[in-house]
Amino acid sequence: MSGIAGRDIAIVAFVELPPVSRDTEREEVELVQPVVSEALARAGLERRDVGFVCSGSCDYLLGRPFSFVAALDGVAPWPPILESHVEMDGAWALYEAWVRLLCGDVDTALVYAYGKSSLGDLPRVLAQQLDPYTLAPLGVDADAIAGLQARALCDAGRATERDVAKVAEGRRVSDGAAAVVLAAGATAERLAKRPAWIRGIDHRIEPHQLGARDLTRSSSTRLAAEHAGAFARRPDVAFLHAGFPHEEIILRDALAIDDAVTRVPSPRADPMIVAGLTRIGHAAATVLDGGADRALAHATSGPCLQQNLVCVLDASREATS
Amino acid sequence: MDDGFEAPYRLEYTYRRSTGAVIGRFLGALRDGRLEGVRTAGGRVLSPPLEYDPESGEDVGAPVDVGPGGVVTTWTWVAAPRPDHPVARPFAWALVRLDGADTAMLHAVDVGGEPGGIRTGLRVRARWRAERTGTIRDLECFVPHDGATPIDVARPTTEVSGPVALLPSPVRLDYTIIAGRHLRTYLSGLAKKRIVGGRCPRCRKVYLPPRGACPTCGVPADHEVEVRDTGTITTFCIIRIPFDAAPFPPPYAAVAVLLDGADMPIFHLVRGIPPEEVRMGMRVRATWVPDAELAPTLASIRWFEPSGEADLPYESIEAHL
């Protein structure tokens, strides 16, 4: 699935900050400014050359309303720039930037995300995305809900008690930031020797009532993968966004990833809101540096893999399958 | 933790949410001590109800009674309940498929505090609160039930019946906020009667406090520069209405002061002059607290007072408004 009017769009640069468990030195703008500067430098672009900027962040992580506005200084928004924001993982900001580039009036886009979870109680912050009528009043938090999914998978014989126990250990909170530069057509070929062409990208969501879903399957991942063309050809490498081991089992099944595909495990420190964008960034980087010809990236959001995005990247601009 | 640059911070929203016809009816039934679901066009019964059929996206149909018994379809153990949880002793969160429903409800199961008491497939029944107000917490929790004994049906405890239109939905989240290195530089200076700004290395502007990025240049504006405690009022506002946190009985003037050596004004108060005589371009000087009271806060400057110098012309402040 390429763009409208045959407009091909590629990732030409990716940078992330090494995540730290608790960053007491940097506020949001200080997380964003270095990755933005470095990503643009790698792409050979000046700030003024960027056609569109889109960011992903979440005010609830920092407890600060309009946190994303404070971070904007890092991209030098004065004089005014063409800019947008999603209150989501940066993977969805990248999706918006991809759609924006399809419009054809701009040729480059900068996407960044930052997450600073160390200031609050992450499982309780994540509970804010639960149904406010039937779930939030119970005081149930995100890790407990992950435990329900792990148990269901264990009951189905597809996970072990060890996988269930992993959930009880809780998630590793970390702070971080990442940036990606996108470019269209000939511009991408000018900015990178080996652009990572987005051959397909799609995202899908499941009902917010957990009990209305089959928690042992990820139908939204499967559907997004079909629409992104992920099954047209086996990728060389796959970067999956899983908060817990049992989530990776469900994702591998949904994406039909077998042992012939190099799987890159989720890192120990995986900053919320940034993690999904880094999967796409790392997948692109393996294509950019010649490590793979075709890479698959996945990002997730919401309780128990509620919403999923799949992106297929390829060194070849033309369809080869 | 307490070096003066970290502080507890509570984010609180006193939301009330409108429920809509489907959820409002479900909550009203809970207040009556009854469990309901809704039937979809395809014949499935959803409980808790959704406003739409997740299979088709169509509206859902008639309400149907479900429960009061059900079966655990998955669970996770809570060894250390929090005060806001439905059960005070260790309990399980579980998805419970109520008799007559095709989907499951997330709630607590009280098995007497022993993890051995919970398992997938366990038969349970609802335990109701005596006082019910139309929330999911009217259902106190589920408890094991052998299936043989009849289940008590709760009696309404209020005169009120019918749908619940508004649901209290407060948000309360606790954070530890940090100053970060730039604000720390600024605040530390104030404790020593110094006002430290940050210069942008490109455009040479001096920001107060120093900042992680110059919004025009996108590079850190943190080359430390000490500015003077004299300055010019760029704009002002006269407060005439009393409020709880007001520093003085009204009327008094809040001002933006462009300190000598800075390019960004700071916000403060002016005293020593009737508020009606405060004007743009007026020269002022900081009045500091006694040395023994100096602290890392802008309150180390008690207020500004007229310095007696001649006003500056509008042109000299125009670029700093």
XYZ file of C-alpha atoms in Angstrom, chain A residues 22-27 29-30 33 37 46-48 59-65 72-79 116 118-121 123-125 128 131-141 143-153 155 164 167 206-213 215, chain B residues 6 9 11 13 15 17-20 23 26-27 44 46 48-52 54 73-76 78 82 84-86 93-95 102-108 120 135-137 139 167 169 171-184 202 211-220:
142
model
C 14.895 8.673 36.536
C 16.112 11.884 34.946
C 16.290 14.694 37.497
C 18.270 17.049 35.261
C 16.130 17.441 32.171
C 12.663 18.819 31.677
C 12.418 20.543 26.292
C 15.824 19.268 27.367
C 16.142 19.426 21.887
C 19.078 18.482 16.654
C 18.151 22.797 8.987
C 15.154 23.433 11.237
C 13.801 25.920 8.692
C 0.468 15.381 29.872
C -0.645 12.823 32.470
C 2.834 11.281 32.573
C 4.329 14.534 33.828
C 1.195 15.792 35.559
C 1.639 19.049 33.697
C -1.089 20.431 31.449
C 8.079 22.817 21.410
C 10.932 25.252 22.052
C 13.212 22.357 21.131
C 12.126 22.573 17.493
C 12.407 26.384 17.322
C 8.726 27.207 16.664
C 9.315 30.927 16.135
C 8.628 32.275 13.536
C 8.925 11.145 31.565
C 9.426 8.790 36.712
C 7.520 11.735 38.210
C 4.304 9.801 38.885
C 2.901 6.349 39.639
C 0.324 2.031 36.604
C -2.125 4.527 38.110
C -1.440 7.118 35.442
C -6.636 7.060 33.353
C -13.424 3.205 30.885
C -14.466 5.915 33.375
C -17.842 4.302 34.194
C -17.121 0.656 34.871
C -13.339 0.334 35.312
C -11.722 3.501 36.672
C -13.947 3.649 39.811
C -12.674 0.210 40.839
C -9.129 1.503 41.321
C -7.761 -1.205 39.050
C -4.377 -0.306 37.570
C -0.341 -3.836 35.681
C -3.246 -5.725 37.244
C -5.025 -5.666 33.910
C -1.925 -7.051 32.191
C -2.072 -9.868 34.749
C -5.573 -10.801 33.539
C -4.254 -11.169 30.012
C -1.221 -13.201 31.096
C -3.463 -15.587 33.086
C -5.840 -15.982 30.149
C -2.929 -16.889 27.890
C -5.006 -20.956 30.801
C 2.447 -14.555 34.584
C 3.686 -9.152 35.195
C -10.372 -2.990 19.828
C -13.312 -2.363 22.222
C -12.495 -0.570 25.460
C -14.384 -3.188 27.485
C -11.733 -5.793 28.259
C -14.340 -8.507 28.769
C -15.673 -7.945 25.251
C -12.305 -8.945 23.738
C -7.469 -11.296 25.367
C 11.832 18.459 44.341
C 2.467 17.756 43.471
C -3.124 16.752 39.998
C -9.895 17.180 38.530
C -15.087 15.809 36.891
C -19.399 12.634 33.563
C -22.655 12.408 31.693
C -23.453 8.757 31.159
C -25.755 8.482 28.140
C -24.537 3.288 30.621
C -26.860 0.024 33.603
C -25.785 2.180 36.573
C -24.959 -11.435 21.730
C -22.879 -7.488 26.359
C -21.234 -4.333 31.038
C -23.044 -2.824 28.077
C -21.439 -0.904 25.243
C -23.315 1.737 23.252
C -22.327 -0.053 20.062
C -18.141 -4.092 18.574
C -12.813 -16.400 32.942
C -9.418 -15.023 34.039
C -7.961 -13.461 37.189
C -4.919 -11.847 38.779
C -3.661 -8.534 44.527
C -4.791 -0.210 48.396
C -9.307 2.611 47.364
C -9.720 -1.035 46.303
C -13.100 -2.762 46.696
C -9.271 -8.987 40.054
C -11.211 -11.147 37.661
C -13.203 -11.099 34.476
C -21.543 -13.355 26.263
C -18.906 -10.898 27.506
C -17.252 -10.536 30.901
C -17.137 -7.857 33.575
C -13.998 -6.825 35.419
C -14.447 -6.675 39.179
C -12.965 -7.886 42.458
C -10.488 -19.827 36.253
C -21.871 3.392 40.440
C -19.995 0.182 39.643
C -18.970 0.160 43.310
C -21.557 -4.077 43.383
C -21.440 10.103 37.546
C -15.545 10.901 38.174
C -9.119 12.277 39.061
C -6.407 12.427 41.706
C -2.797 11.673 40.856
C 0.323 12.318 42.921
C 3.650 13.306 41.408
C 7.074 14.394 42.545
C 8.030 17.359 40.424
C 11.643 18.364 39.886
C 13.146 21.716 39.021
C 15.594 20.435 36.384
C 19.042 21.886 35.907
C 18.077 25.225 34.368
C 15.440 26.177 36.892
C 17.785 24.974 39.632
C 23.186 32.218 18.429
C 16.028 27.437 29.127
C 16.600 24.166 27.368
C 16.054 25.703 23.964
C 15.818 29.167 22.474
C 12.434 29.166 20.679
C 13.934 31.037 17.731
C 17.185 29.107 17.363
C 16.411 25.682 18.845
C 19.694 25.487 20.773
C 20.055 25.586 24.578
